[in-house]
Amino acid sequence: MDSFRSFFFLFKRQKRPIAVALALSPLLIVPPKILLCITQFLPFESVVSFSLSCNPIYRIIGIPKEVTAGSSRRNFKVITLLERDLDHHIACYYCEKLHAMENSHHHLYSHRYRTHGDSRPYLPCWRADVLTSGFFLHCDFSFPTFQMAMKQHRNGHNHSKFLKYLSGKTTTNHRYGYMEQCLYKVRIVAGSLLYRERRGFAIPQSQPADVPWDLILLICPHFTLTSLEKVEEHMANGVLRVDNLVQMRGWKSRMLSCSYCTTDVHLEFESFPEKESKAMIVTKWFDLGQGLSPLDPKWTTHGGADGFPTRLNLHCVRGR
């Protein structure tokens, strides 16, 4: 019987000793009261990181109430620290959570529309997309997807899938009295995401105006294109700047830049007598920044985190 007991003892699971993180640290001899005093002079996110370093420290310090209550933007700083070690997650400023890159298709507006009837509520970052980028970028442009693309680019990983989502689809719309075609394209240049939107309007020659009769085109938060007279008015008020290189070419081709944000606009007019039609082509460029945070000045000039644009004088982006 003793031989069987010794045989089964070899297969018995042995418990591994739990390593004590403070065993080789000078903090082991520091009294708990002094540790608590030290945390009063540390930033909020540093206190949380220190508390989560090991079990003995956690028993002394605990977790600040702000983290458990979830009522402060300081939680976002804690999540940002966690994101540094997670290559396939991004820290969402609006949700104050980590979003996995494998679920990037969930942030497309077309996907949200198809799943609107299910039990999942709209995320705070989705609402922010509608209030900010939804007006001046195409509907499927999402700031979380923007963050994912830029993080993958900085880490040297494949980010073509995210750029495809951000580029959107080419659309052709038959309007009353004219046709409209929209093309969207994004690319990363010098660590920033450049956004290009090209809209072409095919107008019958019988229409006296060179622009569609119901044109309301949001160029940027500071300029809405409705007529050529409105362009001249904004040029006189200093909202738009004219590029001197093409100013002498007249209204057949004119390059404009917004004085308040990183937006360039190219207006071009063509005539096709053989087809009895004329065309107006509007191309705009945005420099949306590095995608690190919606508080980035290059992003806030287009609506940003709080939905209100701010003034920012930067270089032109069309030549990059």
PDB file of C-alpha atoms in Angstrom:
ATOM      1  CA  MET A   1       0.000   0.000   0.000  1.00  0.00           C
ATOM      2  CA  ASP A   2       2.836   2.372   0.795  1.00  0.00           C
ATOM      3  CA  SER A   3       4.304   1.836  -2.666  1.00  0.00           C
ATOM      4  CA  PHE A   4       1.018   2.885  -4.315  1.00  0.00           C
ATOM      5  CA  ARG A   5       0.849   5.987  -2.152  1.00  0.00           C
ATOM      6  CA  SER A   6       4.353   6.996  -3.143  1.00  0.00           C
ATOM      7  CA  PHE A   7       3.506   6.358  -6.806  1.00  0.00           C
ATOM      8  CA  PHE A   8       0.424   8.577  -6.741  1.00  0.00           C
ATOM      9  CA  PHE A   9       2.356  11.225  -4.824  1.00  0.00           C
ATOM     10  CA  LEU A  10       4.510  11.785  -7.920  1.00  0.00           C
ATOM     11  CA  PHE A  11       1.411  12.876  -9.857  1.00  0.00           C
ATOM     12  CA  LYS A  12       0.093  15.125  -7.167  1.00  0.00           C
ATOM     13  CA  ARG A  13      -0.053  18.762  -8.265  1.00  0.00           C
ATOM     14  CA  GLN A  14       2.430  20.833  -6.361  1.00  0.00           C
ATOM     15  CA  LYS A  15       1.608  24.455  -5.557  1.00  0.00           C
ATOM     16  CA  ARG A  16       4.173  26.943  -6.751  1.00  0.00           C
ATOM     17  CA  PRO A  17       5.256  29.547  -4.238  1.00  0.00           C
ATOM     18  CA  ILE A  18       3.921  33.004  -4.959  1.00  0.00           C
ATOM     19  CA  ALA A  19       6.712  35.450  -5.699  1.00  0.00           C
ATOM     20  CA  VAL A  20       6.710  38.582  -3.574  1.00  0.00           C
ATOM     21  CA  ALA A  21       7.493  41.604  -5.753  1.00  0.00           C
ATOM     22  CA  LEU A  22       8.775  43.611  -2.797  1.00  0.00           C
ATOM     23  CA  ALA A  23      11.253  40.979  -1.650  1.00  0.00           C
ATOM     24  CA  LEU A  24      14.150  42.654  -3.456  1.00  0.00           C
ATOM     25  CA  SER A  25      12.845  46.225  -3.338  1.00  0.00           C
ATOM     26  CA  PRO A  26      13.803  48.978  -0.852  1.00  0.00           C
ATOM     27  CA  LEU A  27      10.079  49.752  -0.552  1.00  0.00           C
ATOM     28  CA  LEU A  28       9.772  46.679   1.652  1.00  0.00           C
ATOM     29  CA  ILE A  29      11.170  48.588   4.629  1.00  0.00           C
ATOM     30  CA  VAL A  30       9.146  51.780   3.982  1.00  0.00           C
ATOM     31  CA  PRO A  31       6.231  52.147   6.435  1.00  0.00           C
ATOM     32  CA  PRO A  32       2.739  52.130   4.823  1.00  0.00           C
ATOM     33  CA  LYS A  33       1.964  55.619   6.144  1.00  0.00           C
ATOM     34  CA  ILE A  34       4.947  57.056   4.281  1.00  0.00           C
ATOM     35  CA  LEU A  35       3.836  55.277   1.064  1.00  0.00           C
ATOM     36  CA  LEU A  36       0.400  56.850   1.420  1.00  0.00           C
ATOM     37  CA  CYS A  37       1.992  60.279   1.882  1.00  0.00           C
ATOM     38  CA  ILE A  38       4.070  59.779  -1.273  1.00  0.00           C
ATOM     39  CA  THR A  39       0.981  59.009  -3.361  1.00  0.00           C
ATOM     40  CA  GLN A  40      -0.516  62.382  -2.431  1.00  0.00           C
ATOM     41  CA  PHE A  41       2.175  64.101  -4.521  1.00  0.00           C
ATOM     42  CA  LEU A  42       1.920  61.789  -7.547  1.00  0.00           C
ATOM     43  CA  PRO A  43      -0.284  62.278 -10.615  1.00  0.00           C
ATOM     44  CA  PHE A  44      -3.543  60.365 -10.622  1.00  0.00           C
ATOM     45  CA  GLU A  45      -2.497  57.886 -13.326  1.00  0.00           C
ATOM     46  CA  SER A  46       0.830  57.231 -11.543  1.00  0.00           C
ATOM     47  CA  VAL A  47      -1.002  56.322  -8.337  1.00  0.00           C
ATOM     48  CA  VAL A  48      -3.125  53.793 -10.200  1.00  0.00           C
ATOM     49  CA  SER A  49      -0.084  52.268 -11.911  1.00  0.00           C
ATOM     50  CA  PHE A  50       1.790  52.087  -8.609  1.00  0.00           C
ATOM     51  CA  SER A  51      -1.180  50.440  -6.926  1.00  0.00           C
ATOM     52  CA  LEU A  52      -1.409  47.763  -9.626  1.00  0.00           C
ATOM     53  CA  SER A  53       2.307  46.936  -9.521  1.00  0.00           C
ATOM     54  CA  CYS A  54       1.934  44.171  -6.920  1.00  0.00           C
ATOM     55  CA  ASN A  55      -0.452  42.803  -4.294  1.00  0.00           C
ATOM     56  CA  PRO A  56       1.255  44.258  -1.181  1.00  0.00           C
ATOM     57  CA  ILE A  57       1.193  47.775  -2.630  1.00  0.00           C
ATOM     58  CA  TYR A  58      -2.417  47.285  -3.735  1.00  0.00           C
ATOM     59  CA  ARG A  59      -3.426  46.326  -0.165  1.00  0.00           C
ATOM     60  CA  ILE A  60      -1.840  49.507   1.137  1.00  0.00           C
ATOM     61  CA  ILE A  61      -2.939  52.059  -1.465  1.00  0.00           C
ATOM     62  CA  GLY A  62      -5.974  50.491  -3.132  1.00  0.00           C
ATOM     63  CA  ILE A  63      -7.683  51.993  -6.191  1.00  0.00           C
ATOM     64  CA  PRO A  64      -8.681  55.693  -6.164  1.00  0.00           C
ATOM     65  CA  LYS A  65     -12.412  56.312  -6.048  1.00  0.00           C
ATOM     66  CA  GLU A  66     -12.338  58.189  -9.368  1.00  0.00           C
ATOM     67  CA  VAL A  67     -11.538  54.951 -11.222  1.00  0.00           C
ATOM     68  CA  THR A  68     -14.390  52.995  -9.698  1.00  0.00           C
ATOM     69  CA  ALA A  69     -16.861  55.868 -10.069  1.00  0.00           C
ATOM     70  CA  GLY A  70     -15.900  56.571 -13.679  1.00  0.00           C
ATOM     71  CA  SER A  71     -16.855  60.244 -13.420  1.00  0.00           C
ATOM     72  CA  SER A  72     -13.595  61.890 -14.417  1.00  0.00           C
ATOM     73  CA  ARG A  73     -11.608  62.293 -17.622  1.00  0.00           C
ATOM     74  CA  ARG A  74      -8.567  61.233 -15.616  1.00  0.00           C
ATOM     75  CA  ASN A  75      -9.581  57.637 -16.283  1.00  0.00           C
ATOM     76  CA  PHE A  76      -8.530  58.186 -19.889  1.00  0.00           C
ATOM     77  CA  LYS A  77      -4.952  58.826 -18.759  1.00  0.00           C
ATOM     78  CA  VAL A  78      -4.919  55.484 -16.973  1.00  0.00           C
ATOM     79  CA  ILE A  79      -6.233  53.708 -20.073  1.00  0.00           C
ATOM     80  CA  THR A  80      -3.577  55.439 -22.173  1.00  0.00           C
ATOM     81  CA  LEU A  81      -0.879  53.906 -19.966  1.00  0.00           C
ATOM     82  CA  LEU A  82      -2.378  50.459 -20.513  1.00  0.00           C
ATOM     83  CA  GLU A  83      -2.580  51.014 -24.258  1.00  0.00           C
ATOM     84  CA  ARG A  84       1.190  51.383 -24.584  1.00  0.00           C
ATOM     85  CA  ASP A  85       1.680  47.646 -24.043  1.00  0.00           C
ATOM     86  CA  LEU A  86      -1.272  46.576 -26.222  1.00  0.00           C
ATOM     87  CA  ASP A  87      -0.348  46.751 -29.906  1.00  0.00           C
ATOM     88  CA  HIS A  88      -3.835  45.864 -31.153  1.00  0.00           C
ATOM     89  CA  HIS A  89      -5.940  48.167 -28.975  1.00  0.00           C
ATOM     90  CA  ILE A  90      -6.541  51.914 -28.855  1.00  0.00           C
ATOM     91  CA  ALA A  91      -7.631  54.093 -25.945  1.00  0.00           C
ATOM     92  CA  CYS A  92     -10.964  55.766 -26.711  1.00  0.00           C
ATOM     93  CA  TYR A  93     -11.230  59.301 -25.339  1.00  0.00           C
ATOM     94  CA  TYR A  94     -15.028  59.345 -25.416  1.00  0.00           C
ATOM     95  CA  CYS A  95     -15.796  55.831 -24.121  1.00  0.00           C
ATOM     96  CA  GLU A  96     -12.840  55.784 -21.691  1.00  0.00           C
ATOM     97  CA  LYS A  97     -12.284  52.179 -22.711  1.00  0.00           C
ATOM     98  CA  LEU A  98      -9.977  50.117 -24.896  1.00  0.00           C
ATOM     99  CA  HIS A  99     -11.221  49.262 -28.403  1.00  0.00           C
ATOM    100  CA  ALA A 100      -9.850  46.166 -30.145  1.00  0.00           C
ATOM    101  CA  MET A 101      -8.633  46.615 -33.706  1.00  0.00           C
ATOM    102  CA  GLU A 102     -10.177  43.310 -34.744  1.00  0.00           C
ATOM    103  CA  ASN A 103     -13.586  44.972 -34.291  1.00  0.00           C
ATOM    104  CA  SER A 104     -12.736  48.027 -36.389  1.00  0.00           C
ATOM    105  CA  HIS A 105     -15.633  47.351 -38.796  1.00  0.00           C
ATOM    106  CA  HIS A 106     -18.069  48.043 -35.944  1.00  0.00           C
ATOM    107  CA  HIS A 107     -17.130  51.733 -36.122  1.00  0.00           C
ATOM    108  CA  LEU A 108     -18.291  52.141 -39.729  1.00  0.00           C
ATOM    109  CA  TYR A 109     -21.470  54.176 -40.001  1.00  0.00           C
ATOM    110  CA  SER A 110     -22.897  51.713 -42.521  1.00  0.00           C
ATOM    111  CA  HIS A 111     -22.385  48.875 -40.018  1.00  0.00           C
ATOM    112  CA  ARG A 112     -24.022  50.865 -37.211  1.00  0.00           C
ATOM    113  CA  TYR A 113     -27.012  51.534 -39.438  1.00  0.00           C
ATOM    114  CA  ARG A 114     -27.473  47.840 -40.218  1.00  0.00           C
ATOM    115  CA  THR A 115     -27.232  46.878 -36.557  1.00  0.00           C
ATOM    116  CA  HIS A 116     -29.304  49.763 -35.181  1.00  0.00           C
ATOM    117  CA  GLY A 117     -32.167  47.423 -34.362  1.00  0.00           C
ATOM    118  CA  ASP A 118     -30.120  45.135 -32.125  1.00  0.00           C
ATOM    119  CA  SER A 119     -29.623  45.407 -28.391  1.00  0.00           C
ATOM    120  CA  ARG A 120     -26.250  47.166 -28.532  1.00  0.00           C
ATOM    121  CA  PRO A 121     -26.440  50.880 -27.692  1.00  0.00           C
ATOM    122  CA  TYR A 122     -24.588  53.573 -29.594  1.00  0.00           C
ATOM    123  CA  LEU A 123     -21.109  54.140 -28.212  1.00  0.00           C
ATOM    124  CA  PRO A 124     -20.126  57.652 -27.074  1.00  0.00           C
ATOM    125  CA  CYS A 125     -17.424  57.783 -29.764  1.00  0.00           C
ATOM    126  CA  TRP A 126     -20.059  57.056 -32.432  1.00  0.00           C
ATOM    127  CA  ARG A 127     -22.099  60.037 -31.273  1.00  0.00           C
ATOM    128  CA  ALA A 128     -18.974  62.181 -31.357  1.00  0.00           C
ATOM    129  CA  ASP A 129     -18.303  61.103 -34.956  1.00  0.00           C
ATOM    130  CA  VAL A 130     -21.733  62.380 -35.975  1.00  0.00           C
ATOM    131  CA  LEU A 131     -21.161  65.748 -34.270  1.00  0.00           C
ATOM    132  CA  THR A 132     -17.632  66.295 -35.594  1.00  0.00           C
ATOM    133  CA  SER A 133     -16.330  64.432 -38.630  1.00  0.00           C
ATOM    134  CA  GLY A 134     -19.802  63.505 -39.885  1.00  0.00           C
ATOM    135  CA  PHE A 135     -20.355  66.978 -41.332  1.00  0.00           C
ATOM    136  CA  PHE A 136     -17.049  67.623 -43.117  1.00  0.00           C
ATOM    137  CA  LEU A 137     -15.802  64.082 -43.878  1.00  0.00           C
ATOM    138  CA  HIS A 138     -17.600  61.147 -45.438  1.00  0.00           C
ATOM    139  CA  CYS A 139     -20.083  59.264 -43.253  1.00  0.00           C
ATOM    140  CA  ASP A 140     -17.920  56.154 -42.732  1.00  0.00           C
ATOM    141  CA  PHE A 141     -14.970  58.151 -41.393  1.00  0.00           C
ATOM    142  CA  SER A 142     -14.518  57.284 -37.717  1.00  0.00           C
ATOM    143  CA  PHE A 143     -12.025  58.708 -35.252  1.00  0.00           C
ATOM    144  CA  PRO A 144     -11.385  55.303 -33.562  1.00  0.00           C
ATOM    145  CA  THR A 145     -10.545  53.854 -36.993  1.00  0.00           C
ATOM    146  CA  PHE A 146      -8.300  56.876 -37.579  1.00  0.00           C
ATOM    147  CA  GLN A 147      -6.492  56.088 -34.309  1.00  0.00           C
ATOM    148  CA  MET A 148      -6.076  52.427 -35.290  1.00  0.00           C
ATOM    149  CA  ALA A 149      -4.570  53.277 -38.671  1.00  0.00           C
ATOM    150  CA  MET A 150      -2.060  55.723 -37.219  1.00  0.00           C
ATOM    151  CA  LYS A 151      -1.028  53.392 -34.374  1.00  0.00           C
ATOM    152  CA  GLN A 152      -0.432  50.518 -36.790  1.00  0.00           C
ATOM    153  CA  HIS A 153       1.601  52.872 -38.995  1.00  0.00           C
ATOM    154  CA  ARG A 154       3.755  54.027 -36.070  1.00  0.00           C
ATOM    155  CA  ASN A 155       4.347  50.425 -35.006  1.00  0.00           C
ATOM    156  CA  GLY A 156       5.343  49.416 -38.541  1.00  0.00           C
ATOM    157  CA  HIS A 157       2.382  47.050 -38.993  1.00  0.00           C
ATOM    158  CA  ASN A 158       0.041  46.614 -41.953  1.00  0.00           C
ATOM    159  CA  HIS A 159      -2.608  49.353 -41.857  1.00  0.00           C
ATOM    160  CA  SER A 160      -4.091  49.047 -45.361  1.00  0.00           C
ATOM    161  CA  LYS A 161      -7.426  47.743 -44.023  1.00  0.00           C
ATOM    162  CA  PHE A 162      -7.943  50.838 -41.897  1.00  0.00           C
ATOM    163  CA  LEU A 163      -6.972  53.201 -44.722  1.00  0.00           C
ATOM    164  CA  LYS A 164      -9.552  51.436 -46.887  1.00  0.00           C
ATOM    165  CA  TYR A 165     -12.247  52.104 -44.276  1.00  0.00           C
ATOM    166  CA  LEU A 166     -11.185  55.753 -43.995  1.00  0.00           C
ATOM    167  CA  SER A 167     -11.119  56.251 -47.770  1.00  0.00           C
ATOM    168  CA  GLY A 168     -14.774  55.388 -48.175  1.00  0.00           C
ATOM    169  CA  LYS A 169     -16.513  54.414 -51.393  1.00  0.00           C
ATOM    170  CA  THR A 170     -17.006  56.311 -54.649  1.00  0.00           C
ATOM    171  CA  THR A 171     -20.626  57.389 -54.981  1.00  0.00           C
ATOM    172  CA  THR A 172     -22.655  58.749 -57.902  1.00  0.00           C
ATOM    173  CA  ASN A 173     -25.894  60.603 -57.181  1.00  0.00           C
ATOM    174  CA  HIS A 174     -28.546  61.724 -59.677  1.00  0.00           C
ATOM    175  CA  ARG A 175     -29.758  65.076 -58.397  1.00  0.00           C
ATOM    176  CA  TYR A 176     -32.598  67.180 -59.722  1.00  0.00           C
ATOM    177  CA  GLY A 177     -31.136  68.814 -62.837  1.00  0.00           C
ATOM    178  CA  TYR A 178     -27.531  67.574 -62.494  1.00  0.00           C
ATOM    179  CA  MET A 179     -25.318  64.658 -61.468  1.00  0.00           C
ATOM    180  CA  GLU A 180     -22.809  64.468 -58.616  1.00  0.00           C
ATOM    181  CA  GLN A 181     -19.878  62.078 -58.121  1.00  0.00           C
ATOM    182  CA  CYS A 182     -17.823  61.884 -54.926  1.00  0.00           C
ATOM    183  CA  LEU A 183     -14.383  60.306 -54.492  1.00  0.00           C
ATOM    184  CA  TYR A 184     -12.562  60.017 -51.157  1.00  0.00           C
ATOM    185  CA  LYS A 185      -8.932  59.145 -50.490  1.00  0.00           C
ATOM    186  CA  VAL A 186      -6.619  59.188 -47.473  1.00  0.00           C
ATOM    187  CA  ARG A 187      -2.898  58.606 -47.113  1.00  0.00           C
ATOM    188  CA  ILE A 188      -0.263  59.000 -44.427  1.00  0.00           C
ATOM    189  CA  VAL A 189       2.486  61.548 -45.094  1.00  0.00           C
ATOM    190  CA  ALA A 190       5.186  62.476 -42.541  1.00  0.00           C
ATOM    191  CA  GLY A 191       3.225  60.919 -39.684  1.00  0.00           C
ATOM    192  CA  SER A 192      -0.036  62.763 -40.448  1.00  0.00           C
ATOM    193  CA  LEU A 193      -3.204  61.603 -42.159  1.00  0.00           C
ATOM    194  CA  LEU A 194      -4.105  63.616 -45.261  1.00  0.00           C
ATOM    195  CA  TYR A 195      -7.716  63.479 -46.413  1.00  0.00           C
ATOM    196  CA  ARG A 196      -8.778  64.344 -49.964  1.00  0.00           C
ATOM    197  CA  GLU A 197     -12.347  64.696 -51.156  1.00  0.00           C
ATOM    198  CA  ARG A 198     -13.169  65.316 -54.827  1.00  0.00           C
ATOM    199  CA  ARG A 199     -16.694  66.177 -55.967  1.00  0.00           C
ATOM    200  CA  GLY A 200     -17.677  66.561 -59.601  1.00  0.00           C
ATOM    201  CA  PHE A 201     -20.940  68.158 -60.736  1.00  0.00           C
ATOM    202  CA  ALA A 202     -22.212  67.649 -64.301  1.00  0.00           C
ATOM    203  CA  ILE A 203     -24.536  70.556 -65.161  1.00  0.00           C
ATOM    204  CA  PRO A 204     -26.559  71.046 -68.409  1.00  0.00           C
ATOM    205  CA  GLN A 205     -25.504  73.936 -70.640  1.00  0.00           C
ATOM    206  CA  SER A 206     -29.061  75.232 -70.466  1.00  0.00           C
ATOM    207  CA  GLN A 207     -28.520  76.157 -66.829  1.00  0.00           C
ATOM    208  CA  PRO A 208     -27.180  79.740 -66.691  1.00  0.00           C
ATOM    209  CA  ALA A 209     -25.180  79.359 -63.466  1.00  0.00           C
ATOM    210  CA  ASP A 210     -21.853  77.553 -63.302  1.00  0.00           C
ATOM    211  CA  VAL A 211     -22.775  75.874 -60.014  1.00  0.00           C
ATOM    212  CA  PRO A 212     -25.728  73.596 -59.155  1.00  0.00           C
ATOM    213  CA  TRP A 213     -28.868  75.516 -58.365  1.00  0.00           C
ATOM    214  CA  ASP A 214     -29.204  74.013 -54.850  1.00  0.00           C
ATOM    215  CA  LEU A 215     -25.496  73.836 -53.966  1.00  0.00           C
ATOM    216  CA  ILE A 216     -24.763  73.686 -50.217  1.00  0.00           C
ATOM    217  CA  LEU A 217     -21.309  72.156 -49.838  1.00  0.00           C
ATOM    218  CA  LEU A 218     -19.622  72.111 -46.425  1.00  0.00           C
ATOM    219  CA  ILE A 219     -15.935  72.689 -47.129  1.00  0.00           C
ATOM    220  CA  CYS A 220     -14.771  73.136 -43.531  1.00  0.00           C
ATOM    221  CA  PRO A 221     -16.259  74.503 -40.284  1.00  0.00           C
ATOM    222  CA  HIS A 222     -15.456  78.034 -41.464  1.00  0.00           C
ATOM    223  CA  PHE A 223     -16.628  77.997 -45.085  1.00  0.00           C
ATOM    224  CA  THR A 224     -19.704  76.658 -46.900  1.00  0.00           C
ATOM    225  CA  LEU A 225     -19.754  76.828 -50.690  1.00  0.00           C
ATOM    226  CA  THR A 226     -23.116  77.976 -52.054  1.00  0.00           C
ATOM    227  CA  SER A 227     -22.190  80.325 -54.914  1.00  0.00           C
ATOM    228  CA  LEU A 228     -19.235  82.104 -56.489  1.00  0.00           C
ATOM    229  CA  GLU A 229     -20.423  85.327 -54.890  1.00  0.00           C
ATOM    230  CA  LYS A 230     -20.052  83.684 -51.476  1.00  0.00           C
ATOM    231  CA  VAL A 231     -16.455  82.781 -52.330  1.00  0.00           C
ATOM    232  CA  GLU A 232     -15.688  86.386 -53.237  1.00  0.00           C
ATOM    233  CA  GLU A 233     -17.290  87.526 -49.979  1.00  0.00           C
ATOM    234  CA  HIS A 234     -15.168  85.166 -47.884  1.00  0.00           C
ATOM    235  CA  MET A 235     -12.050  86.267 -49.745  1.00  0.00           C
ATOM    236  CA  ALA A 236     -12.844  89.878 -48.908  1.00  0.00           C
ATOM    237  CA  ASN A 237     -13.445  89.017 -45.239  1.00  0.00           C
ATOM    238  CA  GLY A 238     -10.154  87.158 -44.973  1.00  0.00           C
ATOM    239  CA  VAL A 239     -11.696  83.739 -44.359  1.00  0.00           C
ATOM    240  CA  LEU A 240     -10.191  82.413 -47.615  1.00  0.00           C
ATOM    241  CA  ARG A 241      -6.729  83.066 -49.001  1.00  0.00           C
ATOM    242  CA  VAL A 242      -5.945  82.858 -52.718  1.00  0.00           C
ATOM    243  CA  ASP A 243      -2.791  81.115 -53.911  1.00  0.00           C
ATOM    244  CA  ASN A 244      -0.764  83.684 -55.873  1.00  0.00           C
ATOM    245  CA  LEU A 245       0.564  80.986 -58.205  1.00  0.00           C
ATOM    246  CA  VAL A 246      -2.813  80.386 -59.794  1.00  0.00           C
ATOM    247  CA  GLN A 247      -4.601  83.645 -59.119  1.00  0.00           C
ATOM    248  CA  MET A 248      -3.957  84.961 -62.636  1.00  0.00           C
ATOM    249  CA  ARG A 249      -5.636  81.953 -64.244  1.00  0.00           C
ATOM    250  CA  GLY A 250      -9.085  83.294 -63.464  1.00  0.00           C
ATOM    251  CA  TRP A 251     -12.142  81.378 -62.360  1.00  0.00           C
ATOM    252  CA  LYS A 252     -11.514  78.351 -64.579  1.00  0.00           C
ATOM    253  CA  SER A 253      -9.123  77.144 -61.890  1.00  0.00           C
ATOM    254  CA  ARG A 254      -8.574  78.706 -58.500  1.00  0.00           C
ATOM    255  CA  MET A 255      -6.796  77.422 -55.388  1.00  0.00           C
ATOM    256  CA  LEU A 256      -8.031  78.637 -52.020  1.00  0.00           C
ATOM    257  CA  SER A 257      -6.898  78.052 -48.440  1.00  0.00           C
ATOM    258  CA  CYS A 258      -8.836  78.525 -45.207  1.00  0.00           C
ATOM    259  CA  SER A 259      -7.307  81.053 -42.842  1.00  0.00           C
ATOM    260  CA  TYR A 260      -8.494  79.212 -39.744  1.00  0.00           C
ATOM    261  CA  CYS A 261      -7.673  75.522 -40.349  1.00  0.00           C
ATOM    262  CA  THR A 262      -5.583  73.151 -42.470  1.00  0.00           C
ATOM    263  CA  THR A 263      -7.987  73.085 -45.419  1.00  0.00           C
ATOM    264  CA  ASP A 264      -7.151  73.728 -49.080  1.00  0.00           C
ATOM    265  CA  VAL A 265      -9.791  73.938 -51.796  1.00  0.00           C
ATOM    266  CA  HIS A 266      -9.371  73.738 -55.562  1.00  0.00           C
ATOM    267  CA  LEU A 267     -12.252  75.017 -57.713  1.00  0.00           C
ATOM    268  CA  GLU A 268     -12.214  74.052 -61.394  1.00  0.00           C
ATOM    269  CA  PHE A 269     -14.715  74.678 -64.183  1.00  0.00           C
ATOM    270  CA  GLU A 270     -14.818  72.880 -67.530  1.00  0.00           C
ATOM    271  CA  SER A 271     -17.110  73.108 -70.567  1.00  0.00           C
ATOM    272  CA  PHE A 272     -18.086  70.251 -72.915  1.00  0.00           C
ATOM    273  CA  PRO A 273     -19.976  71.738 -75.902  1.00  0.00           C
ATOM    274  CA  GLU A 274     -20.188  68.399 -77.726  1.00  0.00           C
ATOM    275  CA  LYS A 275     -22.087  66.934 -74.764  1.00  0.00           C
ATOM    276  CA  GLU A 276     -24.037  70.124 -74.073  1.00  0.00           C
ATOM    277  CA  SER A 277     -22.862  70.125 -70.490  1.00  0.00           C
ATOM    278  CA  LYS A 278     -20.395  71.763 -68.144  1.00  0.00           C
ATOM    279  CA  ALA A 279     -18.670  70.559 -65.033  1.00  0.00           C
ATOM    280  CA  MET A 280     -17.702  72.011 -61.679  1.00  0.00           C
ATOM    281  CA  ILE A 281     -15.015  70.090 -59.765  1.00  0.00           C
ATOM    282  CA  VAL A 282     -14.344  70.825 -56.086  1.00  0.00           C
ATOM    283  CA  THR A 283     -11.328  69.196 -54.422  1.00  0.00           C
ATOM    284  CA  LYS A 284     -10.482  69.759 -50.767  1.00  0.00           C
ATOM    285  CA  TRP A 285      -7.600  68.564 -48.607  1.00  0.00           C
ATOM    286  CA  PHE A 286      -7.444  68.184 -44.815  1.00  0.00           C
ATOM    287  CA  ASP A 287      -4.433  67.565 -42.586  1.00  0.00           C
ATOM    288  CA  LEU A 288      -6.010  65.621 -39.709  1.00  0.00           C
ATOM    289  CA  GLY A 289      -2.853  65.146 -37.648  1.00  0.00           C
ATOM    290  CA  GLN A 290      -1.398  62.075 -35.960  1.00  0.00           C
ATOM    291  CA  GLY A 291      -4.582  60.658 -34.433  1.00  0.00           C
ATOM    292  CA  LEU A 292      -3.177  60.524 -30.913  1.00  0.00           C
ATOM    293  CA  SER A 293      -6.132  62.306 -29.328  1.00  0.00           C
ATOM    294  CA  PRO A 294      -9.238  64.252 -30.392  1.00  0.00           C
ATOM    295  CA  LEU A 295      -7.633  67.177 -28.542  1.00  0.00           C
ATOM    296  CA  ASP A 296      -4.964  67.442 -31.259  1.00  0.00           C
ATOM    297  CA  PRO A 297      -5.085  71.047 -32.611  1.00  0.00           C
ATOM    298  CA  LYS A 298      -5.150  69.791 -36.211  1.00  0.00           C
ATOM    299  CA  TRP A 299      -8.255  67.745 -35.421  1.00  0.00           C
ATOM    300  CA  THR A 300     -10.041  70.327 -33.281  1.00  0.00           C
ATOM    301  CA  THR A 301      -9.938  72.855 -36.135  1.00  0.00           C
ATOM    302  CA  HIS A 302     -12.431  70.602 -37.949  1.00  0.00           C
ATOM    303  CA  GLY A 303     -14.797  70.242 -35.005  1.00  0.00           C
ATOM    304  CA  GLY A 304     -12.628  68.374 -32.550  1.00  0.00           C
ATOM    305  CA  ALA A 305     -13.482  66.857 -29.200  1.00  0.00           C
ATOM    306  CA  ASP A 306     -16.175  69.325 -28.162  1.00  0.00           C
ATOM    307  CA  GLY A 307     -17.662  69.949 -31.611  1.00  0.00           C
ATOM    308  CA  PHE A 308     -16.529  73.586 -31.859  1.00  0.00           C
ATOM    309  CA  PRO A 309     -13.741  74.503 -34.298  1.00  0.00           C
ATOM    310  CA  THR A 310     -10.765  76.537 -33.191  1.00  0.00           C
ATOM    311  CA  ARG A 311      -8.506  78.834 -35.157  1.00  0.00           C
ATOM    312  CA  LEU A 312      -5.170  77.478 -36.348  1.00  0.00           C
ATOM    313  CA  ASN A 313      -2.880  78.940 -38.993  1.00  0.00           C
ATOM    314  CA  LEU A 314      -0.813  76.152 -40.546  1.00  0.00           C
ATOM    315  CA  HIS A 315       0.866  75.426 -43.847  1.00  0.00           C
ATOM    316  CA  CYS A 316      -0.989  74.214 -46.914  1.00  0.00           C
ATOM    317  CA  VAL A 317      -1.383  70.466 -47.352  1.00  0.00           C
ATOM    318  CA  ARG A 318      -2.254  69.955 -51.021  1.00  0.00           C
ATOM    319  CA  GLY A 319       1.390  69.573 -52.101  1.00  0.00           C
ATOM    320  CA  ARG A 320       2.304  66.925 -49.514  1.00  0.00           C
TER     321      ARG A 320
END
